[in-house]
Every structure is written in structure tokens, then in C-alpha cells.
Amino acid sequence: MSSMALEKDTPLGFLYNNSVTVALADTYTSFSERRAALGLSNPGTVENIAREVQRDVFLNNYTFSGLRADLTKAFSISPLFQVSHAFSMGSQGLPPYTFAALFGTNKIFMQGNVDNEGQLATRFNYRWTPSLVTKTQVQIAPGNQSMMQFDNEYTGDDFTASLKTLNPSMIDGGLTGIFIGSYLQSVTPSLALGLEAIWQRAALNQGPETALSYCAKYKGSDWVASAQLAAGGAISTSYWRRLTDKVEAGVDLNLQFAGLSGAGMMGGPVRKEGVTTVGAKYDFRMSTFRAQVDSTGKLSCLLEKRVAPMVQLTFASEMDHVKGAAKIGLAVSIEAGSEELQEQQAAPAQIPF
């Protein structure tokens, strides 16, 4: 007999054996059975609702300028442990030198970066259960510039819920910081709907601000479409399609209606701004090529070529036709490991990235 099924003569038996509780339990069981019969899958997160376009096809997270060299030394696969040295020259966003260390197991992920200017960035993720993961990020820079972020993410069979906080504090006698809650639910095998709520307060002498945004994602056999409507009138849509086994393409549209939430009602003009980006990704046997062009006149491309099992070359370029500017980047990445490590057949750890 289950510990939850109490007898009627026990002191708490009335909590579990009354008609209201039994009806609620039967309703929940029936709803769960019908929900499981739909065969819904996990839709991902609201933050990565357009991941196929923005992270897989587009090269915004990969492009760079100047010269760069990355040297990585792996000491173990399971658990994963490696260190790296990154050198750059002529880059606008990368420091001249960065040292990084990474450690990961099935439950823990730790990463730390420190550059030549003393800027420190750390990440620590912990998997409490197969569904619940807590992620933390801390950044410390000279000049009292720091950032702290906590993210608790629960991944269900057909939904994902997340609660994120940025720079939370109660030192001044009140709650300040940014708090973001999101929920994405699959309603059919192809359609997922979600929302995201934001509460932020910069200081106690300022009032809190709230915002609510909505999103939707539809997945076909070889294509994915998503849309987001944010508070203030911002609209983002994306469309991804797999053309062949090695070719993917994506389109992203961002519209900003500045003044729609306040200025337009006060008689001010509503400014309309928008950017459309089209990109493609080609996977070859030993290389990957990405290219994209947007409505502002920027043309970008990125080529990753593995010239040896442990050596990879990356070429990046960007041309702004409107401003008449161009950027070029060249990088070499070298991965080092012992012969025993290369011959290791252990399964890699399921790291909670």
C-alpha cells in the first residue's frame, strides 16, 4: 500500500479520501493519460526558440576579425577536463590573451576564463535531477564592473520552464535586479506556444518595470518557423529549412515599432525599424561554410576547414556596403591530446551545458 494512500481512520485520512480530492485526482490522471497519448515532444526553451536559424545557420556567434590562435589540451574525456590558451591580434572584441579551463561530468559543468586585463568569467551548472538544472554565471572586471546570473531550468516531456535572475540584490533594503520567467509548451506534435515575463528594478529610488512577450513555434518535416511578440511592439520571426542533407537555409525578420507602447498614445510619431537577414549553411566532408546578407547592406561569410585531425582553420569576412567598411579574420585552432586519450573508448559524459 502506498504511503500516500492513508486509511480513513488515520488523522490525515480525510485529506486523501474525501470526494473533492478523489475527483481532482481522477481528473488529473485522465488529463495526464490523454496528454501522454498525444505523443508530444519537448519544444526547447523560449530563449532558443529560433536556434535553428540564429545559432545553426547564421554566423553571428562565430564571426570575428583580426588574427586568432587557439591551443587546447585535453586531459580526460570522461570526466571531461581540458585547458586552452587563446591569442588574438587586431580584434575589436577579443583580448590579446585568454586562459580557460573546463571540467564536466554527468552532473557538474565548470568553466573559467581569465584574460590579460584581469577580467574573470566563470560558469557553474549542476544537474539536480534529469529534468532540473541550475546554471550560474559570474563576470568580474576591473573598475567594479561585475555581473551575476542564476538560471533554473526544468525540462519536462512536453514543456520547458525557466526562471532566470540577473544581478539580484537585497543589500539596500529592497529587491533589485532583473527576473525573467519563461514557459514553452507543446500543444500539438508540431505547434508549441509560450510566454516570457520580465520584472526589473535598477535601484530602490526607481519603480519596477514589467514586460510580457509571447512566442510560437511550428515544426514541419524539414522546416521550422517561429515568431515572438515582445512588449513595446517588437516582432521577431524566423524560418529555417533543410534543403538537402548538407544544406540549410534560414530567414530572420526583426521589426521595431518604437513609441508604440507610449509615445504613440501621447501624440508622438511611431518609428518603424526593421532588419531582414538571409543565410545559408553548407556542410562538406571536412569543412563548413556559412554566409548571410541583411537589409542594411552587410554581407558576411565564414569558412571552417579541418586540415588535419587536430588542426582547424577558420576564415571570416564581413563587408558593409553602406558604410564602405570591411573586416577580415583568420584563426587556427590546435587540439592536443595524448595517444592514450585518443584511443580511449569511454562514452563522453552527458554534461549539463
PDB file of N, CA, C and O in Angstrom, residues 198-243:
ATOM      1  N   ILE A 198       9.030  39.539 -17.624  1.00  0.00           N
ATOM      2  CA  ILE A 198      10.234  40.197 -17.118  1.00  0.00           C
ATOM      3  C   ILE A 198       9.828  41.205 -16.040  1.00  0.00           C
ATOM      4  O   ILE A 198       8.900  42.003 -16.245  1.00  0.00           O
ATOM      5  N   TRP A 199      10.525  41.154 -14.926  1.00  0.00           N
ATOM      6  CA  TRP A 199      10.380  42.145 -13.852  1.00  0.00           C
ATOM      7  C   TRP A 199      11.771  42.672 -13.542  1.00  0.00           C
ATOM      8  O   TRP A 199      12.685  41.893 -13.263  1.00  0.00           O
ATOM      9  N   GLN A 200      11.949  43.985 -13.598  1.00  0.00           N
ATOM     10  CA  GLN A 200      13.263  44.552 -13.341  1.00  0.00           C
ATOM     11  C   GLN A 200      13.146  45.849 -12.545  1.00  0.00           C
ATOM     12  O   GLN A 200      12.173  46.601 -12.662  1.00  0.00           O
ATOM     13  N   ARG A 201      14.170  46.080 -11.736  1.00  0.00           N
ATOM     14  CA  ARG A 201      14.263  47.289 -10.937  1.00  0.00           C
ATOM     15  C   ARG A 201      15.736  47.612 -10.767  1.00  0.00           C
ATOM     16  O   ARG A 201      16.485  46.867 -10.138  1.00  0.00           O
ATOM     17  N   ALA A 202      16.160  48.736 -11.339  1.00  0.00           N
ATOM     18  CA  ALA A 202      17.570  49.097 -11.319  1.00  0.00           C
ATOM     19  C   ALA A 202      18.017  49.576  -9.943  1.00  0.00           C
ATOM     20  O   ALA A 202      19.132  49.279  -9.506  1.00  0.00           O
ATOM     21  N   ALA A 203      17.180  50.342  -9.241  1.00  0.00           N
ATOM     22  CA  ALA A 203      17.523  50.885  -7.925  1.00  0.00           C
ATOM     23  C   ALA A 203      16.239  51.100  -7.140  1.00  0.00           C
ATOM     24  O   ALA A 203      15.133  51.135  -7.698  1.00  0.00           O
ATOM     25  N   LEU A 204      16.397  51.265  -5.814  1.00  0.00           N
ATOM     26  CA  LEU A 204      15.218  51.439  -4.972  1.00  0.00           C
ATOM     27  C   LEU A 204      14.517  52.760  -5.223  1.00  0.00           C
ATOM     28  O   LEU A 204      13.316  52.885  -4.970  1.00  0.00           O
ATOM     29  N   ASN A 205      15.259  53.778  -5.688  1.00  0.00           N
ATOM     30  CA  ASN A 205      14.620  55.070  -5.976  1.00  0.00           C
ATOM     31  C   ASN A 205      13.928  55.086  -7.333  1.00  0.00           C
ATOM     32  O   ASN A 205      13.418  56.124  -7.750  1.00  0.00           O
ATOM     33  N   GLN A 206      13.909  53.950  -8.000  1.00  0.00           N
ATOM     34  CA  GLN A 206      13.212  53.828  -9.270  1.00  0.00           C
ATOM     35  C   GLN A 206      12.140  52.754  -9.147  1.00  0.00           C
ATOM     36  O   GLN A 206      12.319  51.753  -8.457  1.00  0.00           O
ATOM     37  N   GLY A 207      11.036  52.960  -9.808  1.00  0.00           N
ATOM     38  CA  GLY A 207       9.950  51.995  -9.772  1.00  0.00           C
ATOM     39  C   GLY A 207      10.250  50.772 -10.608  1.00  0.00           C
ATOM     40  O   GLY A 207      11.038  50.823 -11.556  1.00  0.00           O
ATOM     41  N   PRO A 208       9.627  49.651 -10.281  1.00  0.00           N
ATOM     42  CA  PRO A 208       9.853  48.439 -11.070  1.00  0.00           C
ATOM     43  C   PRO A 208       9.183  48.539 -12.438  1.00  0.00           C
ATOM     44  O   PRO A 208       8.197  49.253 -12.622  1.00  0.00           O
ATOM     45  N   GLU A 209       9.733  47.794 -13.386  1.00  0.00           N
ATOM     46  CA  GLU A 209       9.198  47.736 -14.736  1.00  0.00           C
ATOM     47  C   GLU A 209       8.891  46.284 -15.076  1.00  0.00           C
ATOM     48  O   GLU A 209       9.640  45.372 -14.701  1.00  0.00           O
ATOM     49  N   THR A 210       7.807  46.082 -15.774  1.00  0.00           N
ATOM     50  CA  THR A 210       7.404  44.733 -16.167  1.00  0.00           C
ATOM     51  C   THR A 210       7.153  44.684 -17.669  1.00  0.00           C
ATOM     52  O   THR A 210       6.823  45.698 -18.290  1.00  0.00           O
ATOM     53  N   ALA A 211       7.309  43.512 -18.222  1.00  0.00           N
ATOM     54  CA  ALA A 211       7.069  43.310 -19.647  1.00  0.00           C
ATOM     55  C   ALA A 211       6.659  41.865 -19.868  1.00  0.00           C
ATOM     56  O   ALA A 211       7.083  40.960 -19.143  1.00  0.00           O
ATOM     57  N   LEU A 212       5.831  41.649 -20.855  1.00  0.00           N
ATOM     58  CA  LEU A 212       5.333  40.322 -21.182  1.00  0.00           C
ATOM     59  C   LEU A 212       5.413  40.113 -22.688  1.00  0.00           C
ATOM     60  O   LEU A 212       4.988  40.975 -23.466  1.00  0.00           O
ATOM     61  N   SER A 213       5.976  39.009 -23.089  1.00  0.00           N
ATOM     62  CA  SER A 213       6.108  38.684 -24.507  1.00  0.00           C
ATOM     63  C   SER A 213       5.546  37.290 -24.760  1.00  0.00           C
ATOM     64  O   SER A 213       5.495  36.443 -23.861  1.00  0.00           O
ATOM     65  N   TYR A 214       5.136  37.069 -26.010  1.00  0.00           N
ATOM     66  CA  TYR A 214       4.527  35.816 -26.411  1.00  0.00           C
ATOM     67  C   TYR A 214       5.325  35.223 -27.574  1.00  0.00           C
ATOM     68  O   TYR A 214       5.957  35.952 -28.357  1.00  0.00           O
ATOM     69  N   CYS A 215       5.280  33.919 -27.712  1.00  0.00           N
ATOM     70  CA  CYS A 215       6.030  33.265 -28.776  1.00  0.00           C
ATOM     71  C   CYS A 215       5.298  32.012 -29.235  1.00  0.00           C
ATOM     72  O   CYS A 215       4.470  31.441 -28.510  1.00  0.00           O
ATOM     73  N   ALA A 216       5.619  31.601 -30.437  1.00  0.00           N
ATOM     74  CA  ALA A 216       5.044  30.395 -31.024  1.00  0.00           C
ATOM     75  C   ALA A 216       6.091  29.754 -31.927  1.00  0.00           C
ATOM     76  O   ALA A 216       6.930  30.437 -32.526  1.00  0.00           O
ATOM     77  N   LYS A 217       6.030  28.435 -32.029  1.00  0.00           N
ATOM     78  CA  LYS A 217       6.966  27.683 -32.858  1.00  0.00           C
ATOM     79  C   LYS A 217       6.235  26.541 -33.529  1.00  0.00           C
ATOM     80  O   LYS A 217       5.502  25.791 -32.868  1.00  0.00           O
ATOM     81  N   TYR A 218       6.410  26.433 -34.837  1.00  0.00           N
ATOM     82  CA  TYR A 218       5.772  25.359 -35.604  1.00  0.00           C
ATOM     83  C   TYR A 218       6.866  24.580 -36.328  1.00  0.00           C
ATOM     84  O   TYR A 218       7.720  25.162 -37.010  1.00  0.00           O
ATOM     85  N   LYS A 219       6.815  23.271 -36.196  1.00  0.00           N
ATOM     86  CA  LYS A 219       7.853  22.405 -36.764  1.00  0.00           C
ATOM     87  C   LYS A 219       7.245  21.468 -37.772  1.00  0.00           C
ATOM     88  O   LYS A 219       6.323  20.699 -37.468  1.00  0.00           O
ATOM     89  N   GLY A 220       7.751  21.547 -39.015  1.00  0.00           N
ATOM     90  CA  GLY A 220       7.333  20.636 -40.061  1.00  0.00           C
ATOM     91  C   GLY A 220       8.311  19.494 -40.212  1.00  0.00           C
ATOM     92  O   GLY A 220       9.174  19.259 -39.366  1.00  0.00           O
ATOM     93  N   SER A 221       8.177  18.772 -41.307  1.00  0.00           N
ATOM     94  CA  SER A 221       9.056  17.625 -41.532  1.00  0.00           C
ATOM     95  C   SER A 221      10.492  18.055 -41.775  1.00  0.00           C
ATOM     96  O   SER A 221      11.427  17.418 -41.290  1.00  0.00           O
ATOM     97  N   ASP A 222      10.701  19.139 -42.529  1.00  0.00           N
ATOM     98  CA  ASP A 222      12.043  19.626 -42.811  1.00  0.00           C
ATOM     99  C   ASP A 222      12.142  21.140 -42.686  1.00  0.00           C
ATOM    100  O   ASP A 222      13.010  21.760 -43.301  1.00  0.00           O
ATOM    101  N   TRP A 223      11.268  21.745 -41.916  1.00  0.00           N
ATOM    102  CA  TRP A 223      11.303  23.188 -41.729  1.00  0.00           C
ATOM    103  C   TRP A 223      10.757  23.557 -40.353  1.00  0.00           C
ATOM    104  O   TRP A 223       9.996  22.800 -39.737  1.00  0.00           O
ATOM    105  N   VAL A 224      11.174  24.726 -39.871  1.00  0.00           N
ATOM    106  CA  VAL A 224      10.760  25.236 -38.562  1.00  0.00           C
ATOM    107  C   VAL A 224      10.498  26.725 -38.703  1.00  0.00           C
ATOM    108  O   VAL A 224      11.316  27.458 -39.271  1.00  0.00           O
ATOM    109  N   ALA A 225       9.352  27.183 -38.192  1.00  0.00           N
ATOM    110  CA  ALA A 225       9.006  28.601 -38.190  1.00  0.00           C
ATOM    111  C   ALA A 225       8.708  29.027 -36.764  1.00  0.00           C
ATOM    112  O   ALA A 225       8.109  28.281 -35.988  1.00  0.00           O
ATOM    113  N   SER A 226       9.143  30.236 -36.398  1.00  0.00           N
ATOM    114  CA  SER A 226       8.910  30.756 -35.053  1.00  0.00           C
ATOM    115  C   SER A 226       8.598  32.234 -35.136  1.00  0.00           C
ATOM    116  O   SER A 226       8.987  32.923 -36.087  1.00  0.00           O
ATOM    117  N   ALA A 227       7.902  32.727 -34.104  1.00  0.00           N
ATOM    118  CA  ALA A 227       7.543  34.139 -34.030  1.00  0.00           C
ATOM    119  C   ALA A 227       7.490  34.558 -32.578  1.00  0.00           C
ATOM    120  O   ALA A 227       7.099  33.771 -31.700  1.00  0.00           O
ATOM    121  N   GLN A 228       7.890  35.804 -32.315  1.00  0.00           N
ATOM    122  CA  GLN A 228       7.874  36.375 -30.977  1.00  0.00           C
ATOM    123  C   GLN A 228       7.295  37.780 -31.036  1.00  0.00           C
ATOM    124  O   GLN A 228       7.656  38.568 -31.915  1.00  0.00           O
ATOM    125  N   LEU A 229       6.422  38.075 -30.085  1.00  0.00           N
ATOM    126  CA  LEU A 229       5.842  39.401 -29.937  1.00  0.00           C
ATOM    127  C   LEU A 229       6.207  39.916 -28.554  1.00  0.00           C
ATOM    128  O   LEU A 229       5.722  39.400 -27.542  1.00  0.00           O
ATOM    129  N   ALA A 230       7.067  40.932 -28.511  1.00  0.00           N
ATOM    130  CA  ALA A 230       7.552  41.464 -27.246  1.00  0.00           C
ATOM    131  C   ALA A 230       6.785  42.718 -26.867  1.00  0.00           C
ATOM    132  O   ALA A 230       6.157  43.376 -27.714  1.00  0.00           O
ATOM    133  N   ALA A 231       6.841  43.054 -25.570  1.00  0.00           N
ATOM    134  CA  ALA A 231       6.207  44.279 -25.106  1.00  0.00           C
ATOM    135  C   ALA A 231       6.908  45.476 -25.729  1.00  0.00           C
ATOM    136  O   ALA A 231       8.123  45.506 -25.875  1.00  0.00           O
ATOM    137  N   GLY A 232       6.142  46.484 -26.109  1.00  0.00           N
ATOM    138  CA  GLY A 232       6.712  47.645 -26.764  1.00  0.00           C
ATOM    139  C   GLY A 232       6.596  47.600 -28.273  1.00  0.00           C
ATOM    140  O   GLY A 232       6.973  48.555 -28.946  1.00  0.00           O
ATOM    141  N   GLY A 233       6.113  46.476 -28.814  1.00  0.00           N
ATOM    142  CA  GLY A 233       5.874  46.419 -30.245  1.00  0.00           C
ATOM    143  C   GLY A 233       6.961  45.774 -31.059  1.00  0.00           C
ATOM    144  O   GLY A 233       6.972  45.923 -32.281  1.00  0.00           O
ATOM    145  N   ALA A 234       7.901  45.052 -30.447  1.00  0.00           N
ATOM    146  CA  ALA A 234       8.951  44.369 -31.199  1.00  0.00           C
ATOM    147  C   ALA A 234       8.449  43.009 -31.669  1.00  0.00           C
ATOM    148  O   ALA A 234       7.876  42.239 -30.900  1.00  0.00           O
ATOM    149  N   ILE A 235       8.652  42.728 -32.940  1.00  0.00           N
ATOM    150  CA  ILE A 235       8.224  41.470 -33.548  1.00  0.00           C
ATOM    151  C   ILE A 235       9.433  40.801 -34.189  1.00  0.00           C
ATOM    152  O   ILE A 235      10.184  41.437 -34.933  1.00  0.00           O
ATOM    153  N   SER A 236       9.610  39.509 -33.884  1.00  0.00           N
ATOM    154  CA  SER A 236      10.700  38.731 -34.465  1.00  0.00           C
ATOM    155  C   SER A 236      10.129  37.454 -35.049  1.00  0.00           C
ATOM    156  O   SER A 236       9.383  36.733 -34.378  1.00  0.00           O
ATOM    157  N   THR A 237      10.470  37.177 -36.281  1.00  0.00           N
ATOM    158  CA  THR A 237      10.044  35.948 -36.944  1.00  0.00           C
ATOM    159  C   THR A 237      11.248  35.294 -37.604  1.00  0.00           C
ATOM    160  O   THR A 237      12.192  35.978 -38.016  1.00  0.00           O
ATOM    161  N   SER A 238      11.217  33.990 -37.710  1.00  0.00           N
ATOM    162  CA  SER A 238      12.308  33.255 -38.344  1.00  0.00           C
ATOM    163  C   SER A 238      11.745  32.031 -39.056  1.00  0.00           C
ATOM    164  O   SER A 238      10.704  31.486 -38.660  1.00  0.00           O
ATOM    165  N   TYR A 239      12.464  31.619 -40.083  1.00  0.00           N
ATOM    166  CA  TYR A 239      12.067  30.446 -40.863  1.00  0.00           C
ATOM    167  C   TYR A 239      13.329  29.690 -41.244  1.00  0.00           C
ATOM    168  O   TYR A 239      14.270  30.270 -41.816  1.00  0.00           O
ATOM    169  N   TRP A 240      13.369  28.394 -40.911  1.00  0.00           N
ATOM    170  CA  TRP A 240      14.520  27.543 -41.205  1.00  0.00           C
ATOM    171  C   TRP A 240      14.046  26.352 -42.037  1.00  0.00           C
ATOM    172  O   TRP A 240      12.974  25.795 -41.792  1.00  0.00           O
ATOM    173  N   ARG A 241      14.868  25.983 -43.000  1.00  0.00           N
ATOM    174  CA  ARG A 241      14.516  24.847 -43.856  1.00  0.00           C
ATOM    175  C   ARG A 241      15.772  24.076 -44.232  1.00  0.00           C
ATOM    176  O   ARG A 241      16.819  24.672 -44.535  1.00  0.00           O
ATOM    177  N   ARG A 242      15.661  22.765 -44.200  1.00  0.00           N
ATOM    178  CA  ARG A 242      16.745  21.895 -44.656  1.00  0.00           C
ATOM    179  C   ARG A 242      16.515  21.575 -46.122  1.00  0.00           C
ATOM    180  O   ARG A 242      15.571  20.854 -46.485  1.00  0.00           O
ATOM    181  N   LEU A 243      17.378  22.113 -46.982  1.00  0.00           N
ATOM    182  CA  LEU A 243      17.217  21.933 -48.416  1.00  0.00           C
ATOM    183  C   LEU A 243      17.689  20.556 -48.868  1.00  0.00           C
ATOM    184  O   LEU A 243      17.019  19.892 -49.657  1.00  0.00           O
TER     185      LEU A 243
END
